[in-house]
mmCIF file of C-alpha atoms and ligand atoms in Angstrom:
data_model
loop_
_atom_site.group_PDB
_atom_site.id
_atom_site.type_symbol
_atom_site.label_atom_id
_atom_site.label_comp_id
_atom_site.label_asym_id
_atom_site.label_seq_id
_atom_site.Cartn_x
_atom_site.Cartn_y
_atom_site.Cartn_z
ATOM 1 C CA MET A 27 39.845 88.257 -15.159
ATOM 2 C CA ALA A 28 38.907 86.126 -18.147
ATOM 3 C CA GLY A 29 39.658 82.817 -16.361
ATOM 4 C CA ALA A 30 37.368 83.652 -13.457
ATOM 5 C CA SER A 31 34.500 84.570 -15.760
ATOM 6 C CA VAL A 32 34.776 81.234 -17.555
ATOM 7 C CA ILE A 33 34.498 79.448 -14.198
ATOM 8 C CA GLU A 34 31.609 81.692 -13.163
ATOM 9 C CA GLU A 35 29.889 80.921 -16.421
ATOM 10 C CA GLN A 36 30.321 77.206 -15.825
ATOM 11 C CA MET A 37 29.008 77.486 -12.274
ATOM 12 C CA ARG A 38 25.987 79.384 -13.502
ATOM 13 C CA VAL A 39 25.268 76.794 -16.162
ATOM 14 C CA ALA A 40 25.770 73.939 -13.751
ATOM 15 C CA THR A 41 23.355 75.351 -11.204
ATOM 16 C CA ASP A 42 20.722 76.985 -13.443
ATOM 17 C CA PRO A 43 17.634 74.812 -12.992
ATOM 18 C CA ALA A 44 16.263 75.948 -16.370
ATOM 19 C CA ILE A 45 19.062 74.129 -18.187
ATOM 20 C CA PRO A 46 18.178 70.440 -18.619
ATOM 21 C CA ALA A 47 20.506 67.734 -17.381
ATOM 22 C CA ILE A 48 20.726 66.134 -20.822
ATOM 23 C CA GLU A 49 19.313 67.096 -24.215
ATOM 24 C CA PHE A 50 19.421 64.866 -27.248
ATOM 25 C CA ASP A 51 18.624 66.677 -30.461
ATOM 26 C CA GLN A 52 18.133 64.606 -33.615
ATOM 27 C CA LEU A 53 20.933 62.392 -32.427
ATOM 28 C CA THR A 54 21.877 59.723 -34.956
ATOM 29 C CA LYS A 55 24.523 57.017 -35.114
ATOM 30 C CA ARG A 56 24.961 54.827 -38.162
ATOM 31 C CA PHE A 57 27.192 51.801 -38.307
ATOM 32 C CA GLY A 58 27.442 51.359 -42.065
ATOM 33 C CA GLU A 59 23.876 51.326 -43.364
ATOM 34 C CA HIS A 60 22.407 50.426 -40.011
ATOM 35 C CA ALA A 61 21.116 53.270 -37.833
ATOM 36 C CA ALA A 62 21.738 52.103 -34.262
ATOM 37 C CA VAL A 63 20.336 55.447 -33.067
ATOM 38 C CA ASP A 64 17.962 57.193 -35.422
ATOM 39 C CA ASN A 65 17.072 60.873 -35.070
ATOM 40 C CA MET A 66 16.581 60.715 -31.308
ATOM 41 C CA THR A 67 15.241 63.873 -29.629
ATOM 42 C CA PHE A 68 14.331 64.070 -25.960
ATOM 43 C CA THR A 69 15.191 65.944 -22.780
ATOM 44 C CA VAL A 70 16.191 64.712 -19.353
ATOM 45 C CA PRO A 71 15.015 67.241 -16.744
ATOM 46 C CA ARG A 72 17.241 68.374 -13.912
ATOM 47 C CA GLY A 73 16.752 66.359 -10.720
ATOM 48 C CA SER A 74 14.870 63.540 -12.447
ATOM 49 C CA ILE A 75 15.446 59.844 -12.115
ATOM 50 C CA PHE A 76 15.197 59.050 -15.782
ATOM 51 C CA GLY A 77 14.679 55.523 -17.043
ATOM 52 C CA PHE A 78 15.975 54.803 -20.547
ATOM 53 C CA LEU A 79 14.186 51.674 -21.635
ATOM 54 C CA GLY A 80 14.480 49.445 -24.611
ATOM 55 C CA PRO A 81 14.961 45.830 -25.598
ATOM 56 C CA ASN A 82 18.453 44.492 -26.210
ATOM 57 C CA GLY A 83 19.911 46.057 -29.329
ATOM 58 C CA ALA A 84 17.557 49.061 -29.180
ATOM 59 C CA GLY A 85 20.439 51.555 -29.045
ATOM 60 C CA LYS A 86 20.730 52.379 -25.341
ATOM 61 C CA THR A 87 24.466 51.888 -24.965
ATOM 62 C CA THR A 88 25.157 53.705 -28.231
ATOM 63 C CA THR A 89 23.069 56.699 -27.086
ATOM 64 C CA ILE A 90 24.799 56.792 -23.708
ATOM 65 C CA GLY A 91 28.168 56.502 -25.434
ATOM 66 C CA MET A 92 27.319 59.634 -27.425
ATOM 67 C CA ALA A 93 26.175 61.458 -24.246
ATOM 68 C CA VAL A 94 29.563 60.956 -22.622
ATOM 69 C CA GLY A 95 31.746 61.494 -25.678
ATOM 70 C CA LEU A 96 32.814 57.871 -26.159
ATOM 71 C CA ILE A 97 31.048 57.535 -29.514
ATOM 72 C CA PRO A 98 30.979 60.351 -32.085
ATOM 73 C CA PRO A 99 27.465 60.874 -33.492
ATOM 74 C CA THR A 100 26.830 60.643 -37.240
ATOM 75 C CA ALA A 101 24.420 63.587 -36.908
ATOM 76 C CA GLY A 102 22.637 65.609 -34.258
ATOM 77 C CA THR A 103 23.827 66.777 -30.878
ATOM 78 C CA ALA A 104 23.961 65.702 -27.262
ATOM 79 C CA ARG A 105 24.211 68.333 -24.532
ATOM 80 C CA VAL A 106 24.882 67.799 -20.858
ATOM 81 C CA LEU A 107 23.948 70.724 -18.573
ATOM 82 C CA GLY A 108 23.959 72.869 -21.685
ATOM 83 C CA PHE A 109 27.470 71.844 -22.782
ATOM 84 C CA ASP A 110 27.796 70.385 -26.265
ATOM 85 C CA VAL A 111 29.426 66.971 -25.949
ATOM 86 C CA ALA A 112 31.121 67.324 -29.339
ATOM 87 C CA THR A 113 32.806 70.662 -28.625
ATOM 88 C CA GLN A 114 32.858 70.992 -24.820
ATOM 89 C CA LEU A 115 33.743 67.511 -23.637
ATOM 90 C CA PRO A 116 35.969 68.584 -20.707
ATOM 91 C CA GLU A 117 33.079 70.674 -19.281
ATOM 92 C CA VAL A 118 30.716 67.748 -19.802
ATOM 93 C CA LEU A 119 33.031 65.334 -18.041
ATOM 94 C CA ARG A 120 33.436 67.713 -15.123
ATOM 95 C CA HIS A 121 29.727 67.301 -14.326
ATOM 96 C CA VAL A 122 29.069 63.722 -15.342
ATOM 97 C CA GLY A 123 29.812 60.413 -13.705
ATOM 98 C CA ALA A 124 29.160 57.455 -15.936
ATOM 99 C CA MET A 125 29.269 53.721 -15.912
ATOM 100 C CA VAL A 126 29.032 52.480 -19.477
ATOM 101 C CA GLU A 127 29.527 48.770 -20.070
ATOM 102 C CA ARG A 128 31.711 47.249 -17.396
ATOM 103 C CA PRO A 129 34.786 49.271 -16.501
ATOM 104 C CA ALA A 130 38.131 47.465 -16.387
ATOM 105 C CA PHE A 131 39.333 46.666 -12.874
ATOM 106 C CA TYR A 132 42.370 44.737 -11.676
ATOM 107 C CA PRO A 133 41.145 41.331 -10.473
ATOM 108 C CA PHE A 134 44.089 40.799 -8.121
ATOM 109 C CA LEU A 135 43.560 44.096 -6.270
ATOM 110 C CA SER A 136 40.828 44.896 -3.763
ATOM 111 C CA GLY A 137 37.746 46.906 -4.672
ATOM 112 C CA ARG A 138 39.099 49.737 -2.538
ATOM 113 C CA MET A 139 42.506 49.743 -4.251
ATOM 114 C CA ASN A 140 40.857 49.718 -7.653
ATOM 115 C CA LEU A 141 38.758 52.741 -6.706
ATOM 116 C CA GLN A 142 41.805 54.523 -5.337
ATOM 117 C CA ILE A 143 43.536 53.980 -8.678
ATOM 118 C CA PHE A 144 40.455 55.326 -10.489
ATOM 119 C CA ALA A 145 40.376 58.340 -8.184
ATOM 120 C CA LYS A 146 44.040 59.055 -8.763
ATOM 121 C CA GLN A 147 43.635 58.788 -12.545
ATOM 122 C CA ALA A 148 40.782 61.292 -12.303
ATOM 123 C CA GLY A 149 42.970 63.614 -10.252
ATOM 124 C CA LEU A 150 40.950 62.975 -7.091
ATOM 125 C CA ASP A 151 43.535 61.673 -4.701
ATOM 126 C CA ASP A 152 41.127 61.504 -1.829
ATOM 127 C CA LYS A 153 40.848 58.379 0.316
ATOM 128 C CA VAL A 154 37.901 59.831 2.239
ATOM 129 C CA ARG A 155 35.857 60.108 -0.947
ATOM 130 C CA VAL A 156 36.751 56.516 -1.882
ATOM 131 C CA ASP A 157 35.445 55.392 1.521
ATOM 132 C CA GLU A 158 32.286 57.448 0.987
ATOM 133 C CA VAL A 159 31.430 55.918 -2.377
ATOM 134 C CA ILE A 160 32.151 52.425 -1.037
ATOM 135 C CA GLU A 161 29.684 53.126 1.753
ATOM 136 C CA MET A 162 27.127 54.531 -0.708
ATOM 137 C CA VAL A 163 27.083 51.352 -2.771
ATOM 138 C CA GLY A 164 26.980 49.139 0.320
ATOM 139 C CA MET A 165 30.420 47.569 -0.158
ATOM 140 C CA SER A 166 32.105 48.614 3.118
ATOM 141 C CA GLU A 167 32.418 45.088 4.403
ATOM 142 C CA ARG A 168 33.882 43.580 1.247
ATOM 143 C CA ALA A 169 35.941 46.512 -0.026
ATOM 144 C CA ASP A 170 39.253 44.950 0.967
ATOM 145 C CA ALA A 171 38.667 41.594 -0.702
ATOM 146 C CA LYS A 172 40.079 40.932 -4.177
ATOM 147 C CA PHE A 173 37.946 42.292 -7.001
ATOM 148 C CA GLY A 174 38.349 39.022 -8.938
ATOM 149 C CA GLY A 175 36.569 37.126 -6.176
ATOM 150 C CA TYR A 176 33.471 39.364 -6.145
ATOM 151 C CA SER A 177 30.053 38.292 -7.348
ATOM 152 C CA THR A 178 28.641 40.000 -10.459
ATOM 153 C CA GLY A 179 26.567 42.228 -8.197
ATOM 154 C CA MET A 180 29.573 43.348 -6.173
ATOM 155 C CA LYS A 181 31.555 44.075 -9.330
ATOM 156 C CA GLN A 182 28.624 46.100 -10.575
ATOM 157 C CA ARG A 183 28.513 48.081 -7.337
ATOM 158 C CA ILE A 184 32.221 48.889 -7.536
ATOM 159 C CA GLY A 185 31.551 50.077 -11.103
ATOM 160 C CA ILE A 186 28.794 52.367 -9.856
ATOM 161 C CA ALA A 187 31.066 53.584 -7.054
ATOM 162 C CA SER A 188 33.644 54.580 -9.679
ATOM 163 C CA ALA A 189 30.992 56.686 -11.446
ATOM 164 C CA LEU A 190 30.216 58.505 -8.185
ATOM 165 C CA LEU A 191 33.793 59.379 -7.230
ATOM 166 C CA ASP A 192 33.669 62.927 -8.543
ATOM 167 C CA ASP A 193 30.292 63.654 -6.878
ATOM 168 C CA PRO A 194 28.759 64.260 -10.319
ATOM 169 C CA ASP A 195 25.679 66.445 -10.927
ATOM 170 C CA VAL A 196 24.520 63.978 -13.544
ATOM 171 C CA THR A 197 25.048 60.256 -13.063
ATOM 172 C CA ILE A 198 24.645 57.991 -16.080
ATOM 173 C CA LEU A 199 24.411 54.259 -15.468
ATOM 174 C CA ASP A 200 24.115 51.781 -18.321
ATOM 175 C CA GLU A 201 22.107 48.778 -17.102
ATOM 176 C CA PRO A 202 23.238 49.130 -13.472
ATOM 177 C CA THR A 203 21.161 46.199 -12.277
ATOM 178 C CA SER A 204 22.186 43.703 -14.948
ATOM 179 C CA GLY A 205 23.453 40.510 -13.377
ATOM 180 C CA LEU A 206 22.040 41.366 -9.957
ATOM 181 C CA ASP A 207 19.663 39.221 -7.956
ATOM 182 C CA PRO A 208 16.437 40.841 -6.672
ATOM 183 C CA ALA A 209 18.081 41.896 -3.404
ATOM 184 C CA GLY A 210 20.971 43.484 -5.299
ATOM 185 C CA GLN A 211 18.527 45.235 -7.630
ATOM 186 C CA ARG A 212 16.659 46.620 -4.642
ATOM 187 C CA GLU A 213 19.887 47.987 -3.218
ATOM 188 C CA ILE A 214 20.714 49.751 -6.473
ATOM 189 C CA ARG A 215 17.229 51.268 -6.550
ATOM 190 C CA ALA A 216 17.688 52.531 -2.998
ATOM 191 C CA LEU A 217 21.057 53.973 -3.994
ATOM 192 C CA VAL A 218 19.537 55.721 -7.014
ATOM 193 C CA ARG A 219 16.868 57.232 -4.745
ATOM 194 C CA ARG A 220 19.512 58.483 -2.307
ATOM 195 C CA LEU A 221 21.382 60.148 -5.174
ATOM 196 C CA ALA A 222 18.183 61.814 -6.374
ATOM 197 C CA ASP A 223 17.314 62.939 -2.832
ATOM 198 C CA ALA A 224 20.710 64.612 -2.705
ATOM 199 C CA GLY A 225 19.730 66.619 -5.809
ATOM 200 C CA HIS A 226 21.522 64.546 -8.438
ATOM 201 C CA THR A 227 20.057 63.686 -11.802
ATOM 202 C CA VAL A 228 20.259 59.975 -12.498
ATOM 203 C CA PHE A 229 19.899 58.625 -16.019
ATOM 204 C CA LEU A 230 19.813 54.850 -16.100
ATOM 205 C CA SER A 231 19.152 52.383 -18.851
ATOM 206 C CA SER A 232 17.459 49.043 -18.569
ATOM 207 C CA HIS A 233 15.729 46.396 -20.615
ATOM 208 C CA ILE A 234 13.873 45.261 -17.499
ATOM 209 C CA LEU A 235 10.865 47.382 -16.839
ATOM 210 C CA GLY A 236 9.399 46.376 -13.539
ATOM 211 C CA GLU A 237 12.453 47.594 -11.692
ATOM 212 C CA ILE A 238 12.343 51.018 -13.349
ATOM 213 C CA GLN A 239 8.689 51.524 -12.682
ATOM 214 C CA ASP A 240 8.983 52.250 -8.953
ATOM 215 C CA VAL A 241 12.168 54.255 -9.005
ATOM 216 C CA CYS A 242 11.995 56.531 -12.058
ATOM 217 C CA THR A 243 10.185 59.857 -12.286
ATOM 218 C CA HIS A 244 10.580 60.046 -16.069
ATOM 219 C CA VAL A 245 11.071 57.590 -18.858
ATOM 220 C CA ALA A 246 12.005 57.321 -22.523
ATOM 221 C CA ILE A 247 11.188 54.131 -24.370
ATOM 222 C CA ILE A 248 13.205 53.293 -27.455
ATOM 223 C CA ASN A 249 12.961 50.518 -29.997
ATOM 224 C CA ARG A 250 15.204 49.841 -33.018
ATOM 225 C CA GLY A 251 17.082 53.083 -32.491
ATOM 226 C CA LYS A 252 13.968 55.250 -32.396
ATOM 227 C CA LEU A 253 12.189 57.064 -29.622
ATOM 228 C CA VAL A 254 8.793 55.474 -29.051
ATOM 229 C CA ALA A 255 7.526 57.476 -26.076
ATOM 230 C CA THR A 256 8.827 59.808 -23.402
ATOM 231 C CA GLY A 257 7.383 61.719 -20.489
ATOM 232 C CA GLN A 258 6.722 61.529 -16.801
ATOM 233 C CA MET A 259 6.268 57.991 -15.584
ATOM 234 C CA HIS A 260 2.620 58.549 -14.686
ATOM 235 C CA GLU A 261 1.874 59.881 -18.172
ATOM 236 C CA ILE A 262 3.348 56.788 -19.757
ATOM 237 C CA LEU A 263 1.438 54.535 -17.393
ATOM 238 C CA GLU A 264 -1.666 56.036 -18.984
ATOM 239 C CA THR A 265 -4.791 55.002 -17.201
ATOM 240 C CA SER A 266 -7.015 52.741 -19.187
ATOM 241 C CA ASN A 267 -10.768 53.113 -19.459
ATOM 242 C CA GLU A 268 -11.250 50.620 -16.679
ATOM 243 C CA LEU A 269 -12.606 51.049 -13.201
ATOM 244 C CA VAL A 270 -11.846 48.560 -10.452
ATOM 245 C CA ILE A 271 -14.496 48.563 -7.733
ATOM 246 C CA ASP A 272 -14.386 46.847 -4.353
ATOM 247 C CA VAL A 273 -17.939 46.448 -3.153
ATOM 248 C CA ASP A 274 -19.914 44.157 -0.855
ATOM 249 C CA ARG A 275 -22.215 41.758 -2.787
ATOM 250 C CA PRO A 276 -20.311 42.161 -6.075
ATOM 251 C CA GLU A 277 -22.642 39.870 -8.065
ATOM 252 C CA GLU A 278 -25.693 41.962 -7.158
ATOM 253 C CA ALA A 279 -23.747 45.146 -7.781
ATOM 254 C CA ARG A 280 -22.948 43.838 -11.250
ATOM 255 C CA SER A 281 -26.670 43.436 -12.010
ATOM 256 C CA GLU A 282 -27.326 46.919 -10.722
ATOM 257 C CA LEU A 283 -24.715 48.375 -13.040
ATOM 258 C CA THR A 284 -26.012 46.566 -16.124
ATOM 259 C CA GLN A 285 -28.928 49.006 -15.942
ATOM 260 C CA MET A 286 -26.450 51.759 -16.523
ATOM 261 C CA VAL A 287 -23.730 50.315 -18.776
ATOM 262 C CA ALA A 288 -23.820 47.509 -21.350
ATOM 263 C CA ALA A 289 -23.760 44.048 -19.765
ATOM 264 C CA ASP A 290 -20.589 43.188 -21.689
ATOM 265 C CA ASP A 291 -18.806 46.106 -20.080
ATOM 266 C CA VAL A 292 -19.066 44.902 -16.507
ATOM 267 C CA HIS A 293 -17.641 41.678 -15.122
ATOM 268 C CA LEU A 294 -16.204 40.146 -11.976
ATOM 269 C CA GLU A 295 -12.525 39.477 -11.482
ATOM 270 C CA ASN A 296 -11.318 37.953 -8.205
ATOM 271 C CA GLY A 297 -14.400 39.228 -6.416
ATOM 272 C CA ARG A 298 -13.989 42.748 -7.783
ATOM 273 C CA LEU A 299 -16.108 44.556 -10.266
ATOM 274 C CA ILE A 300 -14.343 45.639 -13.422
ATOM 275 C CA VAL A 301 -16.200 48.219 -15.476
ATOM 276 C CA GLN A 302 -15.254 49.434 -18.936
ATOM 277 C CA THR A 303 -16.399 53.006 -18.995
ATOM 278 C CA PRO A 304 -15.241 56.509 -19.776
ATOM 279 C CA LEU A 305 -13.465 57.646 -16.632
ATOM 280 C CA GLU A 306 -15.780 60.671 -16.288
ATOM 281 C CA GLN A 307 -18.528 58.226 -15.382
ATOM 282 C CA ALA A 308 -16.786 57.046 -12.212
ATOM 283 C CA ALA A 309 -18.575 59.437 -9.844
ATOM 284 C CA GLU A 310 -21.954 58.569 -11.317
ATOM 285 C CA ILE A 311 -21.310 54.841 -10.947
ATOM 286 C CA ASN A 312 -20.208 55.309 -7.372
ATOM 287 C CA MET A 313 -23.329 57.295 -6.545
ATOM 288 C CA ARG A 314 -25.612 54.756 -8.131
ATOM 289 C CA LEU A 315 -24.111 51.883 -6.136
ATOM 290 C CA VAL A 316 -24.229 53.806 -2.860
ATOM 291 C CA GLN A 317 -27.812 54.943 -3.441
ATOM 292 C CA ALA A 318 -28.801 51.330 -4.140
ATOM 293 C CA GLY A 319 -27.428 50.411 -0.702
ATOM 294 C CA PHE A 320 -24.042 48.895 -1.639
ATOM 295 C CA ALA A 321 -20.960 49.509 0.463
ATOM 296 C CA VAL A 322 -18.247 50.703 -1.936
ATOM 297 C CA SER A 323 -14.918 50.439 -0.164
ATOM 298 C CA GLN A 324 -12.742 51.308 -3.142
ATOM 299 C CA LEU A 325 -13.167 52.626 -6.672
ATOM 300 C CA ARG A 326 -10.151 53.375 -8.806
ATOM 301 C CA HIS A 327 -8.811 53.520 -12.348
ATOM 302 C CA ARG A 328 -6.814 50.536 -13.431
ATOM 303 C CA GLU A 329 -3.276 51.560 -14.324
ATOM 304 C CA LYS A 330 -1.487 49.475 -16.849
ATOM 305 C CA ASP A 331 1.866 48.470 -15.566
ATOM 306 C CA LEU A 332 4.904 49.570 -17.439
ATOM 307 C CA GLU A 333 5.722 46.085 -18.640
ATOM 308 C CA ASP A 334 2.422 45.887 -20.527
ATOM 309 C CA ARG A 335 2.684 49.456 -21.731
ATOM 310 C CA PHE A 336 6.229 48.915 -22.930
ATOM 311 C CA LEU A 337 5.345 45.763 -24.841
ATOM 312 C CA GLU A 338 2.309 47.447 -26.346
ATOM 313 C CA LEU A 339 4.319 50.483 -27.465
ATOM 314 C CA THR A 340 7.305 48.584 -28.821
ATOM 315 C CA GLU A 341 5.111 46.057 -30.649
ATOM 316 C CA GLN A 342 3.052 48.851 -32.201
ATOM 317 C CA HIS A 343 6.265 50.572 -33.177
ATOM 318 C CA THR A 344 7.835 47.442 -34.670
ATOM 319 C CA ARG A 345 4.642 46.738 -36.653
ATOM 320 C CA SER A 346 4.472 50.248 -38.076
ATOM 321 C CA GLU A 347 8.181 50.133 -38.955
ATOM 322 C CA LEU A 348 7.673 46.858 -40.815
ATOM 323 C CA ASN A 349 4.608 48.199 -42.607
ATOM 324 C CA ASN A 350 6.538 51.228 -43.758
ATOM 325 C CA GLY A 351 9.117 48.959 -45.335
HETATM 326 N N1 ADP B 17 30.519 49.258 -32.844
HETATM 327 C C1 ADP B 17 29.432 48.796 -33.486
HETATM 328 N N2 ADP B 17 29.492 48.407 -34.774
HETATM 329 C C2 ADP B 17 28.414 47.955 -35.438
HETATM 330 N N3 ADP B 17 27.197 47.851 -34.880
HETATM 331 C C3 ADP B 17 27.058 48.208 -33.610
HETATM 332 C C4 ADP B 17 28.154 48.700 -32.829
HETATM 333 N N4 ADP B 17 27.710 48.984 -31.579
HETATM 334 C C5 ADP B 17 26.384 48.679 -31.574
HETATM 335 N N5 ADP B 17 26.001 48.214 -32.775
HETATM 336 C C6 ADP B 17 24.624 47.831 -33.137
HETATM 337 O O1 ADP B 17 23.763 48.900 -32.821
HETATM 338 C C7 ADP B 17 22.539 48.451 -32.275
HETATM 339 C C8 ADP B 17 22.326 49.063 -30.904
HETATM 340 O O2 ADP B 17 23.275 48.521 -29.994
HETATM 341 P P1 ADP B 17 23.348 48.988 -28.486
HETATM 342 O O3 ADP B 17 23.412 50.474 -28.436
HETATM 343 O O4 ADP B 17 24.459 48.252 -27.840
HETATM 344 O O5 ADP B 17 21.937 48.492 -27.924
HETATM 345 P P2 ADP B 17 21.457 48.276 -26.401
HETATM 346 O O6 ADP B 17 22.466 48.883 -25.499
HETATM 347 O O7 ADP B 17 20.109 48.927 -26.343
HETATM 348 O O8 ADP B 17 21.340 46.793 -26.211
HETATM 349 C C9 ADP B 17 22.623 46.948 -32.273
HETATM 350 O O9 ADP B 17 21.989 46.470 -33.426
HETATM 351 C C10 ADP B 17 24.109 46.668 -32.306
HETATM 352 O O10 ADP B 17 24.366 45.441 -32.920
HETATM 353 MG MG1 MG B 18 23.537 48.027 -23.912
#
């Protein structure tokens, strides 16, 4: 039967691990002359927690809008689980749960009632599922209070709950932690991890980097509508050419090392030795210190944190854009 084969085909696509969760291919959105999203190409792997980072105005919401069919692209394509958003939107929506901007809720109804209305509109008349998503976002105790009386964080959590109603394979959250205090942000991170542990792909945008650093497996950094960098988080947090060494008698150890590397390349920082050196030299440095009778308790590469890396990349990018006119 033709109908059955269409469903089989969709099931195959939805469960084939080789098909990425999201693919953006030369995606472009112009508002008049201004390219809000400019020739954006990158892939969101299945099962990843993918951080979509960029300063305000970089084009995050516009990109997400194109991924979920809210904004028609000027050029290029967005695919979700292999389905073309432009031509297969119903299939896309069957697999995606999204929170883009803040959804409209009735202030005079409870969080629970609002979610039940959402569920009904989506054809999911299932009170058990509403209770589940309320539990997932940690709103069980306040679910029956009026939405209008909630804090920003609680409103945000009800928004996220609405995105999870259909148990989506791919969850897209636009700035899910905006307006949350650190405790609320932590809760959202824990929620994102639980979703990923359950096999979901989570794509979330943010302009705040620290919070993305611990939770995301992959990242794309954008600036002025353009992709600046993308890859696994650890690739982006590229190790610098710096060794951090914990050693007894650090001052003497410093002198010892100046016989091996230039004096300018080794200094003390908070009682630790910092050595500028090609990373291949680490073993040699360790051996030299140990042979000279020092107790080396730790020797590691200094990782730049994402905040620094992000600023570095976006500033470089902005400079080169300005130089090119
Ligand atoms: N509907 C629109 N009309 C005109 N310009 C828009 C529209 N939506 C967004 N923009 C512009 O596109 C750029 C990217 O916006 P947006 O995607 O909202 O960025 P972000 O979500 O990263 O803060 C901004 O310069 C913004 O002013
Ligand atoms: Mg935005």
